[in-house]
Coordinates of N, CA and C in Angstrom, one line a residue:
V1 N 0.9 -1.3 0.1 CA 0.0 -0.1 -0.1 C 0.8 1.0 0.4
A2 N 2.0 1.3 0.9 CA 2.9 2.1 1.3 C 3.7 2.6 -0.3
A3 N 3.4 1.6 -1.1 CA 4.6 1.6 -2.2 C 3.7 2.2 -3.2
Q4 N 2.0 1.7 -3.5 CA 1.4 1.9 -4.7 C 1.2 3.5 -4.1
R5 N 0.8 4.6 -2.5 CA 1.2 5.6 -2.6 C 2.1 6.3 -2.8
S6 N 2.9 5.9 -2.8 CA 4.8 6.4 -3.4 C 4.4 6.4 -4.8
A7 N 4.0 5.6 -5.4 CA 3.7 5.9 -7.4 C 2.7 6.6 -7.7
V8 N 1.7 7.1 -6.7 CA 1.0 8.3 -6.8 C 0.7 9.6 -6.7
R9 N 2.1 9.5 -5.6 CA 2.4 10.3 -5.6 C 3.6 11.1 -6.3
D10 N 4.6 9.9 -6.7 CA 5.5 10.3 -8.5 C 4.9 11.2 -9.6
Q11 N 3.4 10.4 -9.8 CA 2.7 11.0 -11.3 C 1.9 12.1 -10.6
L12 N 1.9 12.8 -9.2 CA 0.9 13.9 -9.6 C 2.2 15.0 -10.4
P13 N 1.3 16.3 -10.9 CA 2.3 17.1 -11.3 C 2.8 18.0 -10.5
R14 N 3.7 17.8 -10.5 CA 4.9 19.2 -9.3 C 5.2 20.4 -9.6
R15 N 4.5 21.0 -8.2 CA 3.8 22.4 -7.7 C 5.1 23.7 -7.9
A16 N 4.8 24.6 -8.4 CA 6.5 25.5 -8.3 C 5.4 26.7 -8.0
T17 N 6.0 27.4 -7.0 CA 5.5 28.8 -6.7 C 6.9 29.9 -7.4
I18 N 6.8 30.9 -8.3 CA 7.1 32.1 -8.6 C 7.1 33.0 -7.8
I19 N 7.9 33.6 -7.4 CA 8.2 34.6 -7.2 C 8.9 36.0 -8.0
G20 N 7.8 36.5 -9.0 CA 8.1 37.2 -9.9 C 7.9 38.9 -9.3
D21 N 8.9 39.8 -10.6 CA 9.0 41.5 -10.7 C 7.9 41.9 -11.8
S22 N 8.1 42.8 -12.3 CA 7.5 43.3 -13.5 C 8.3 42.5 -14.8
A23 N 9.3 42.3 -14.7 CA 10.1 40.9 -15.4 C 9.5 39.8 -15.8
M24 N 8.7 39.4 -15.1 CA 7.9 38.2 -15.5 C 6.5 38.2 -15.3
A25 N 6.2 39.4 -14.6 CA 5.0 39.5 -14.8 C 4.6 39.8 -16.0
G26 N 5.1 40.2 -17.2 CA 4.2 39.9 -18.4 C 3.1 38.8 -18.5
V27 N 4.0 37.8 -17.9 CA 3.4 36.5 -18.0 C 2.0 36.6 -18.1
R28 N 1.8 37.2 -16.8 CA 1.0 37.2 -16.3 C -0.1 38.7 -17.5
W29 N 0.3 39.8 -17.1 CA -0.5 40.5 -18.2 C -0.5 40.4 -19.2
N30 N 0.5 39.1 -20.5 CA -0.4 39.5 -21.6 C -0.9 38.3 -21.3
G31 N -1.0 37.8 -20.7 CA -2.1 36.7 -21.5 C -1.2 34.7 -21.1
A32 N -0.5 34.8 -20.6 CA 0.4 33.8 -20.7 C 0.3 32.5 -20.2
L33 N -0.4 33.2 -19.1 CA -0.3 31.7 -18.2 C -0.8 30.3 -18.2
G34 N -0.7 30.6 -19.6 CA -1.4 28.9 -20.2 C 0.0 28.5 -20.6
G35 N 1.0 29.0 -20.8 CA 2.1 28.4 -21.2 C 3.0 28.1 -20.2
L36 N 2.7 28.1 -19.2 CA 3.2 27.4 -18.1 C 2.0 25.6 -18.2
R37 N 2.7 24.5 -18.1 CA 2.4 23.8 -18.3 C 3.1 22.5 -18.2
G38 N 2.4 21.2 -17.6 CA 2.7 20.1 -16.6 C 3.1 20.0 -15.5
F39 N 3.2 20.9 -14.8 CA 3.2 21.3 -13.4 C 1.8 22.3 -12.6
V40 N 2.1 22.5 -11.0 CA 0.9 23.6 -10.8 C 2.1 24.5 -9.9
A41 N 1.2 25.3 -11.3 CA 2.2 26.6 -10.8 C 1.2 28.0 -9.9
D42 N 1.8 28.4 -9.4 CA 0.9 29.8 -8.1 C 2.5 30.5 -8.2
D43 N 1.4 31.4 -9.1 CA 2.5 32.8 -9.8 C 1.8 33.7 -9.3
R44 N 3.1 34.4 -8.8 CA 2.7 35.9 -7.5 C 3.8 36.3 -8.1
L45 N 3.4 36.8 -9.1 CA 4.2 38.2 -10.2 C 3.5 38.9 -10.2
E46 N 4.2 40.3 -9.5 CA 4.0 41.7 -9.5 C 5.3 42.3 -9.3
S47 N 4.6 43.5 -10.0 CA 5.0 45.3 -10.2 C 5.8 45.4 -9.0
C48 N 7.1 46.0 -9.5 CA 8.2 46.2 -7.9 C 8.2 46.1 -7.2
R49 N 8.0 44.6 -7.2 CA 8.9 43.9 -6.3 C 11.0 44.3 -5.7
R50 N 10.5 44.0 -4.5 CA 12.3 44.2 -4.4 C 12.5 42.7 -2.9
L51 N 13.8 42.5 -3.3 CA 13.7 41.2 -2.3 C 13.9 42.0 -1.0
V52 N 14.7 42.4 -0.1 CA 14.2 43.1 1.0 C 13.4 43.9 1.1
D53 N 14.6 45.3 1.0 CA 14.4 46.6 0.6 C 12.8 46.4 0.3
N54 N 11.7 47.5 1.5 CA 10.1 48.0 1.1 C 10.2 48.0 -0.4
S55 N 9.5 47.2 -1.6 CA 8.9 47.4 -2.5 C 8.3 48.6 -3.3
C56 N 8.8 48.8 -4.3 CA 8.1 50.1 -4.8 C 6.2 49.9 -4.8
R57 N 5.9 51.3 -5.5 CA 4.6 50.3 -5.5 C 4.0 50.5 -7.7
G58 N 4.3 49.5 -7.6 CA 3.8 49.5 -9.0 C 2.8 49.6 -9.6
R59 N 2.7 49.8 -11.0 CA 1.4 50.0 -12.7 C 0.3 49.5 -12.0
E60 N 0.4 48.7 -11.2 CA -1.3 48.1 -10.8 C -1.7 49.0 -9.3
G61 N -1.2 50.0 -9.0 CA -1.0 50.9 -7.7 C -1.1 50.1 -6.8
R62 N 0.0 49.2 -6.6 CA 0.0 48.6 -5.0 C 1.6 47.9 -4.8
R63 N 1.6 47.8 -3.6 CA 2.9 47.9 -2.8 C 3.4 46.6 -3.0
P64 N 4.3 45.2 -3.8 CA 3.8 44.1 -3.3 C 4.7 43.9 -1.8
L65 N 4.4 42.8 -1.4 CA 5.4 42.0 -0.5 C 7.0 42.2 -1.0
T66 N 7.9 41.7 -0.4 CA 9.0 41.4 -0.9 C 9.0 39.9 -0.8
A67 N 10.2 40.0 -1.6 CA 10.4 38.0 -1.8 C 10.8 37.6 -0.4
L68 N 11.2 37.7 0.7 CA 11.6 37.4 1.7 C 10.4 37.0 2.5
A69 N 9.4 38.1 2.3 CA 8.2 38.4 3.1 C 7.4 37.3 2.7
E70 N 7.7 37.5 1.2 CA 6.4 36.6 0.6 C 6.8 35.0 0.8
V71 N 8.1 34.6 0.7 CA 8.9 33.5 1.3 C 8.4 33.2 2.7
M72 N 8.3 34.0 3.2 CA 8.3 34.1 4.9 C 6.9 33.1 4.8
L73 N 6.5 34.0 4.5 CA 4.6 33.3 5.4 C 3.9 32.3 4.0
L74 N 5.0 31.5 3.0 CA 4.7 30.7 1.8 C 4.8 29.1 3.3
P75 N 3.3 28.1 2.9 CA 3.5 27.0 3.8 C 5.1 26.6 3.5
R76 N 4.8 25.5 4.6 CA 5.6 24.7 4.5 C 5.1 23.7 3.1
P77 N 6.4 23.4 2.5 CA 6.5 22.8 0.8 C 6.2 21.0 1.3
A78 N 5.8 20.5 0.1 CA 6.0 19.3 0.9 C 7.3 18.9 -0.7
A79 N 8.4 17.9 -0.4 CA 9.5 17.5 -1.1 C 10.0 17.9 -2.2
T80 N 8.7 17.8 -3.1 CA 9.1 18.0 -4.5 C 9.0 19.0 -5.1
E81 N 8.5 20.7 -4.0 CA 7.4 21.8 -4.7 C 8.6 22.8 -4.8
V82 N 8.7 23.4 -5.7 CA 10.1 23.8 -5.8 C 9.8 25.9 -6.0
L83 N 10.4 26.4 -5.6 CA 10.9 27.7 -5.4 C 11.0 28.4 -6.7
I84 N 10.4 29.1 -6.7 CA 11.6 30.4 -8.3 C 11.4 31.8 -7.7
I85 N 12.8 32.1 -7.5 CA 12.9 33.3 -7.7 C 13.2 34.1 -9.1
A86 N 12.2 34.7 -9.3 CA 12.0 36.1 -10.3 C 11.8 36.8 -10.3
T87 N 12.8 37.3 -9.3 CA 12.8 39.5 -9.5 C 14.4 39.4 -8.6
G88 N 14.3 40.7 -9.0 CA 15.3 41.6 -8.5 C 16.0 42.7 -9.0
Y89 N 15.7 43.0 -10.3 CA 15.9 44.4 -11.6 C 14.8 45.2 -10.2
N90 N 15.0 45.2 -9.0 CA 14.3 47.1 -8.9 C 15.1 46.5 -7.1
D91 N 16.2 46.0 -7.6 CA 17.0 46.1 -5.9 C 18.4 46.7 -6.9
V92 N 19.4 47.2 -6.0 CA 20.7 47.6 -6.5 C 21.6 46.4 -6.0
D93 N 22.6 47.1 -7.0 CA 23.8 45.3 -7.0 C 24.8 45.4 -5.3
F94 N 24.5 47.4 -5.0 CA 25.9 46.6 -3.8 C 25.1 45.7 -2.6
K95 N 23.4 46.0 -2.6 CA 22.6 45.1 -1.2 C 22.7 43.8 -1.5
F96 N 22.8 43.3 -3.0 CA 22.7 41.5 -3.4 C 23.3 40.7 -2.6
P97 N 24.7 41.1 -3.1 CA 25.0 39.9 -2.4 C 24.8 39.3 -0.1
T98 N 24.4 40.6 -0.2 CA 23.3 40.3 1.2 C 22.2 38.9 0.9
H99 N 21.5 40.6 0.4 CA 20.0 40.3 -0.1 C 19.5 39.2 -0.8
S100 N 19.7 38.6 -1.3 CA 20.1 37.6 -2.1 C 20.6 36.3 -1.3
R101 N 21.2 36.2 0.3 CA 21.5 34.9 1.2 C 20.3 35.1 1.8
Q102 N 19.7 36.2 2.5 CA 18.4 36.4 3.2 C 17.6 35.7 2.7
V103 N 16.8 35.6 1.4 CA 16.3 35.0 0.8 C 16.8 33.4 0.6
L104 N 17.4 33.2 0.3 CA 17.9 32.2 0.1 C 17.9 31.2 1.6
G105 N 18.3 32.1 2.3 CA 17.9 31.7 4.0 C 16.9 31.1 4.6
A106 N 16.0 32.2 4.2 CA 14.1 31.9 4.3 C 13.9 30.2 3.5
A107 N 14.3 30.6 2.6 CA 13.9 29.4 1.3 C 14.2 28.1 2.2
V108 N 15.3 28.1 2.3 CA 16.2 26.8 3.4 C 15.1 26.5 4.1
A109 N 14.8 27.7 5.4 CA 14.4 27.5 6.4 C 13.1 27.2 6.6
K110 N 12.6 27.3 5.1 CA 11.1 26.8 4.9 C 11.4 25.4 4.5
G111 N 11.9 25.0 4.3 CA 12.1 23.4 3.7 C 12.1 22.9 2.4
Y112 N 12.4 24.0 1.6 CA 12.1 24.1 0.6 C 13.8 23.6 0.2
Q113 N 13.4 22.2 -0.8 CA 14.9 21.5 -1.2 C 15.8 21.7 -2.7
T114 N 14.7 22.4 -3.7 CA 14.4 22.9 -4.9 C 14.6 24.2 -4.8
I115 N 16.0 25.3 -4.7 CA 15.1 26.5 -4.9 C 15.7 27.2 -6.4
V116 N 15.1 27.3 -7.6 CA 15.4 28.4 -8.5 C 15.3 29.7 -8.6
W117 N 17.1 30.1 -8.7 CA 16.7 31.8 -8.8 C 17.5 32.0 -10.5
I118 N 16.2 32.6 -11.2 CA 16.4 32.6 -12.9 C 17.3 34.3 -12.7
T119 N 18.0 33.9 -13.4 CA 19.4 34.4 -13.7 C 18.5 36.4 -14.8
Y120 N 19.8 37.8 -14.6 CA 19.1 38.5 -14.8 C 19.5 38.9 -16.3
R121 N 19.0 39.2 -17.1 CA 19.0 40.3 -18.8 C 19.8 40.9 -18.6
E122 N 21.2 41.1 -19.0 CA 22.4 41.7 -19.1 C 22.2 42.2 -20.4
N123 N 23.4 43.8 -20.8 CA 23.2 44.7 -21.3 C 21.8 45.2 -21.0
V124 N 21.1 45.7 -20.1 CA 19.5 45.5 -20.9 C 19.9 47.5 -20.6
T125 N 18.4 47.7 -20.8 CA 18.7 49.5 -20.2 C 17.6 50.3 -19.6
Y126 N 17.0 49.2 -18.4 CA 15.9 49.4 -18.1 C 16.6 50.0 -16.8
Q127 N 15.8 51.5 -16.3 CA 15.5 52.4 -15.0 C 15.2 52.2 -13.6
L128 N 15.2 52.5 -13.2 CA 15.3 52.3 -12.0 C 14.3 52.8 -11.3
P129 N 13.2 52.2 -10.7 CA 12.0 52.9 -10.0 C 12.5 54.2 -8.8
A130 N 12.1 55.4 -9.5 CA 13.2 57.0 -8.9 C 13.2 56.6 -7.4
S131 N 12.3 55.8 -6.5 CA 12.4 55.8 -5.4 C 14.4 54.7 -4.4
T132 N 14.7 54.8 -5.6 CA 16.4 53.9 -5.9 C 17.3 54.6 -5.5
E133 N 18.6 53.7 -5.1 CA 19.6 54.4 -4.4 C 20.2 55.1 -6.3
R134 N 20.3 54.4 -7.0 CA 21.0 54.7 -8.7 C 19.9 54.5 -9.1
A135 N 20.3 55.1 -10.7 CA 19.7 55.1 -11.5 C 19.5 53.9 -13.0
E136 N 20.1 53.1 -12.0 CA 21.0 51.8 -12.9 C 21.2 50.4 -12.1
S137 N 21.1 49.1 -11.7 CA 21.3 48.2 -11.4 C 22.4 47.6 -12.5
N138 N 24.0 46.9 -11.1 CA 24.2 46.7 -12.8 C 23.7 44.8 -12.9
D139 N 23.6 44.2 -13.5 CA 22.9 42.6 -13.4 C 24.1 41.4 -13.7
R140 N 25.1 42.6 -14.4 CA 26.1 41.2 -14.8 C 26.4 41.3 -13.8
A141 N 27.0 42.2 -12.5 CA 27.4 41.5 -11.2 C 26.5 41.0 -10.9
M142 N 25.5 40.6 -10.5 CA 24.4 40.7 -9.6 C 24.1 38.5 -10.4
N143 N 24.6 38.7 -11.3 CA 24.4 37.1 -12.1 C 26.0 36.3 -12.0
A144 N 27.0 37.0 -11.7 CA 28.0 36.6 -11.2 C 28.0 36.2 -9.0
E145 N 27.0 36.9 -9.0 CA 26.8 37.0 -7.9 C 26.6 35.7 -7.4
L146 N 25.2 35.1 -8.2 CA 24.7 34.1 -7.9 C 25.4 33.4 -8.6
R147 N 26.3 32.8 -9.4 CA 27.8 32.2 -10.2 C 28.3 31.4 -8.3
G148 N 28.7 32.8 -8.2 CA 29.6 32.5 -7.2 C 28.8 32.0 -5.6
I149 N 27.8 31.9 -5.5 CA 27.0 31.6 -4.7 C 26.9 30.0 -4.7
D150 N 26.2 29.4 -5.7 CA 25.6 28.1 -6.3 C 27.3 28.0 -6.2
A151 N 28.5 28.1 -6.8 CA 29.8 27.5 -7.7 C 30.2 26.6 -5.6
S152 N 29.8 27.9 -4.3 CA 30.4 27.9 -3.0 C 30.1 26.8 -2.3
G153 N 28.6 26.1 -3.1 CA 28.0 25.0 -2.4 C 27.4 25.0 -0.6
A154 N 27.1 26.4 -0.3 CA 27.0 26.7 1.0 C 24.8 26.6 0.6
Y155 N 24.3 26.7 -0.5 CA 23.0 26.4 -0.5 C 23.3 25.3 -1.3
P156 N 23.0 23.9 -1.3 CA 22.5 22.7 -2.3 C 21.8 22.2 -2.9
Q157 N 20.4 23.5 -2.2 CA 19.6 22.9 -2.7 C 18.7 24.8 -4.3
L158 N 20.0 24.9 -4.5 CA 19.9 26.3 -5.5 C 19.9 25.5 -6.6
Q159 N 19.2 26.3 -7.7 CA 19.7 25.7 -9.6 C 19.5 26.8 -9.3
L160 N 20.4 28.1 -10.9 CA 20.4 28.4 -11.1 C 19.9 28.4 -12.9
W161 N 18.8 29.2 -13.4 CA 18.8 28.7 -14.7 C 19.1 30.1 -14.6
D162 N 19.4 30.0 -16.4 CA 20.4 31.0 -16.7 C 19.5 31.9 -17.9
L163 N 17.9 32.7 -17.9 CA 17.6 33.2 -18.8 C 18.4 33.7 -19.5
N164 N 19.5 34.6 -19.5 CA 20.4 35.9 -19.8 C 20.9 34.7 -21.2
D165 N 21.0 33.9 -20.8 CA 21.8 33.1 -21.7 C 20.9 32.4 -23.2
Y166 N 19.8 31.7 -22.5 CA 18.3 31.6 -22.9 C 18.3 32.2 -24.3
T167 N 17.8 33.4 -24.1 CA 17.5 35.2 -24.4 C 18.1 35.5 -25.3
Q168 N 19.3 35.9 -25.2 CA 20.4 36.4 -25.8 C 19.9 36.9 -27.6
L169 N 19.1 35.4 -27.6 CA 19.4 36.2 -29.2 C 17.8 36.5 -29.5
A170 N 17.1 36.8 -29.0 CA 15.8 36.7 -28.9 C 15.3 38.6 -28.3
S171 N 16.4 39.7 -27.8 CA 15.9 41.0 -27.4 C 15.1 41.6 -28.1
G172 N 15.7 41.5 -29.5 CA 14.5 41.9 -30.6 C 13.1 41.8 -30.6
W173 N 12.9 40.4 -30.3 CA 11.3 40.1 -31.0 C 11.0 39.6 -29.4
W174 N 11.6 39.7 -28.3 CA 10.7 39.6 -26.9 C 10.2 40.2 -26.1
F175 N 11.3 40.5 -26.2 CA 11.2 41.8 -25.0 C 11.4 43.5 -25.7
T176 N 10.8 44.2 -24.8 CA 10.2 45.8 -24.9 C 12.0 46.3 -25.3
A177 N 11.7 48.2 -25.4 CA 13.6 48.3 -26.2 C 13.7 49.0 -24.6
D178 N 13.3 48.3 -23.3 CA 14.5 48.5 -22.1 C 14.8 46.5 -21.8
G179 N 14.5 46.1 -22.8 CA 15.2 44.4 -22.8 C 14.8 44.1 -21.6
V180 N 14.3 44.5 -20.5 CA 13.5 43.9 -19.4 C 12.1 43.3 -19.6
H181 N 11.1 44.0 -19.8 CA 10.0 43.6 -19.9 C 9.8 43.2 -21.2
Q182 N 8.3 41.9 -21.1 CA 8.3 40.9 -22.2 C 7.3 42.2 -23.1
V183 N 7.0 41.2 -24.4 CA 6.0 41.1 -25.1 C 5.0 40.5 -25.3
R184 N 4.2 40.4 -25.9 CA 3.0 38.6 -26.0 C 4.2 37.6 -26.2
R185 N 4.7 37.9 -27.2 CA 5.7 36.3 -27.2 C 6.8 36.6 -26.4
G186 N 7.2 37.3 -26.0 CA 8.6 36.8 -25.3 C 7.9 36.5 -24.0
S187 N 6.5 36.4 -23.3 CA 5.7 36.3 -22.4 C 5.1 34.6 -22.3
W188 N 5.4 34.0 -23.8 CA 5.0 32.7 -24.2 C 6.4 32.1 -24.2
G189 N 7.1 32.5 -24.6 CA 8.3 32.2 -25.1 C 8.8 31.9 -23.5
V190 N 8.8 32.9 -22.2 CA 9.3 32.9 -21.1 C 8.3 31.2 -20.5
A191 N 6.8 31.7 -20.4 CA 6.5 30.2 -19.5 C 7.1 29.4 -20.7
D192 N 7.1 29.5 -21.4 CA 7.6 28.4 -22.3 C 8.7 27.1 -21.9
W193 N 9.8 28.1 -21.8 CA 11.0 27.8 -21.3 C 11.3 27.5 -19.7
I194 N 10.0 28.3 -18.8 CA 9.7 27.1 -17.2 C 9.3 26.0 -17.4
S195 N 8.1 26.0 -18.5 CA 7.4 24.7 -18.5 C 8.0 23.1 -18.3
R196 N 9.4 23.8 -19.8 CA 10.8 22.9 -20.1 C 11.7 22.6 -19.2
K197 N 11.9 23.5 -18.0 CA 12.9 23.7 -17.3 C 12.5 22.4 -16.2
M198 N 11.5 22.7 -16.1 CA 10.6 22.5 -15.4 C 10.7 21.2 -15.2
A199 N 9.5 20.6 -16.8 CA 10.2 19.4 -17.1 C 11.5 18.7 -17.3
H200 N 12.4 19.2 -17.2 CA 13.8 18.7 -17.6 C 14.2 18.1 -16.2
I201 N 14.3 19.3 -15.7 CA 14.0 18.6 -13.4 C 14.1 17.6 -13.0
S202 N 12.8 17.4 -13.2 CA 11.6 16.2 -13.1 C 11.8 15.5 -13.8
G203 N 12.4 15.0 -15.4 CA 12.7 13.2 -15.9 C 11.2 13.4 -16.4
L204 N 10.4 14.2 -17.0 CA 9.3 14.0 -17.6 C 9.5 14.7 -19.0
P205 N 8.4 14.5 -19.8 CA 8.2 14.8 -21.4 C 8.2 16.0 -21.1
C206 N 8.9 17.0 -21.9 CA 8.5 18.4 -22.8 C 7.2 18.4 -22.7
P207 N 6.2 19.5 -22.1 CA 5.3 20.0 -22.1 C 4.6 20.1 -23.1
M208 N 5.2 20.8 -24.7 CA 5.0 21.0 -25.8 C 6.5 20.0 -26.4
P209 N 6.0 20.3 -27.8 CA 6.8 19.4 -28.5 C 8.0 21.6 -29.1
W210 N 8.7 20.6 -29.1 CA 9.7 21.9 -29.8 C 9.3 22.5 -31.1
G211 N 8.7 22.2 -31.8 CA 8.4 22.7 -33.1 C 7.1 21.5 -34.5
R212 N 6.5 21.7 -35.4 CA 5.8 20.5 -35.7 C 6.1 19.8 -36.2
S213 N 7.9 19.5 -36.2 CA 7.9 18.7 -36.8 C 9.3 17.9 -35.8
Y214 N 9.2 18.2 -34.5 CA 9.4 17.2 -33.2 C 8.2 16.9 -32.9
G215 N 8.7 15.4 -32.3 CA 7.8 14.3 -31.7 C 7.6 14.8 -30.2
Q216 N 7.1 14.4 -29.3 CA 7.5 14.5 -27.8 C 8.8 13.9 -27.3
E217 N 9.6 14.9 -26.3 CA 10.7 14.5 -25.9 C 10.2 14.0 -24.5
Q218 N 11.1 12.4 -24.0 CA 10.5 12.0 -22.8 C 12.4 10.7 -22.8
P219 N 13.1 11.9 -21.3 CA 12.7 13.3 -20.7 C 13.3 14.7 -21.4
C220 N 12.6 15.3 -20.7 CA 12.1 16.6 -20.9 C 13.9 17.1 -21.4
T221 N 14.9 17.8 -23.2 CA 15.9 18.2 -22.7 C 16.0 19.6 -22.1
D222 N 17.2 19.6 -21.9 CA 17.4 21.2 -21.5 C 17.5 22.4 -22.2
P223 N 15.8 23.1 -22.3 CA 15.9 24.0 -23.4 C 17.0 25.2 -23.7
N224 N 18.0 25.6 -23.1 CA 19.2 25.5 -23.0 C 20.0 25.4 -23.4
V225 N 20.5 23.5 -22.9 CA 21.4 22.9 -24.2 C 20.9 23.2 -25.6
V226 N 19.9 22.3 -25.8 CA 19.1 22.3 -27.3 C 18.7 23.7 -27.6
R227 N 19.1 25.2 -27.6 CA 18.6 26.3 -27.8 C 19.7 26.6 -29.3
R228 N 20.7 26.3 -28.9 CA 21.9 26.6 -29.8 C 21.7 26.3 -31.2
T229 N 21.5 25.2 -30.5 CA 21.2 24.1 -32.0 C 19.3 24.1 -33.2
R230 N 18.8 24.3 -32.3 CA 17.8 24.5 -32.3 C 16.8 26.1 -33.0
G231 N 17.8 26.4 -32.3 CA 17.1 28.4 -32.6 C 16.2 27.8 -31.8
Y232 N 14.7 28.6 -31.7 CA 13.6 29.0 -30.7 C 13.1 27.9 -30.9
P233 N 11.7 27.5 -30.3 CA 10.2 26.8 -30.2 C 10.1 27.8 -30.9
D234 N 9.0 27.5 -31.3 CA 8.1 27.6 -32.5 C 6.8 28.5 -32.2
I235 N 6.8 30.0 -31.1 CA 6.0 29.9 -29.9 C 4.8 30.4 -31.1
D236 N 4.8 31.2 -31.9 CA 3.8 31.3 -32.7 C 2.7 30.4 -33.1
A237 N 3.3 29.1 -33.5 CA 2.8 27.8 -33.9 C 2.0 27.7 -32.9
L238 N 3.3 27.2 -31.9 CA 2.9 25.7 -30.6 C 1.7 26.4 -29.8
Y239 N 1.2 28.2 -29.7 CA 0.3 28.4 -29.3 C -0.5 29.0 -29.4
D240 N -0.3 29.5 -31.0 CA -1.6 29.6 -31.8 C -2.2 31.0 -31.4
F241 N -1.4 32.2 -30.9 CA -1.2 32.9 -31.0 C -0.9 34.3 -32.5

């Protein structure tokens, strides 16, 4: 009986909580939540969210919880649950070494065994909110800090998902002029990427084929790896918009 229950649990869709700022909130604003497939997504995507410092007031008129507060208020997760951190564009790089570790520490204390941090797009023109100490942040430095944290082994629960690498050739048609916020195609493309990454780490089939000429891949290949030879998935055709 115990073995049967375990098998049933293994077949259930994995759950992921996504804590994001406006750079990821386009997935919600552009109607692309349907691109989050093959897992149960708890999307907490809010404009102007910060990691630890008080969040600014977003375009929807509210001041969201910080990532740290959001994590601390989450219920204790099941062993297979994933926490995805997709915020930080409203933060300054010189505070990032401390604030990123505070968020990671809270996630570990909460009980997450898989903590994903999505890298920041580099070489962008995004301007920080007026309430910030600087006009721009150094996203390259923040990514370097993330890689250093990952390499240190201090947080074995941590996985870096490299959106910067994946979207290097998609700037002109997935993102607005600031290089951070998504247009509609980009929102579907990023949601598709997250779904493929979830399937990849779970050893599950890809929730969608790469394109019409591809069959179902089981287990799903890492989209960051195959993008180099395949290009990008045919987002327009796959999601019919």
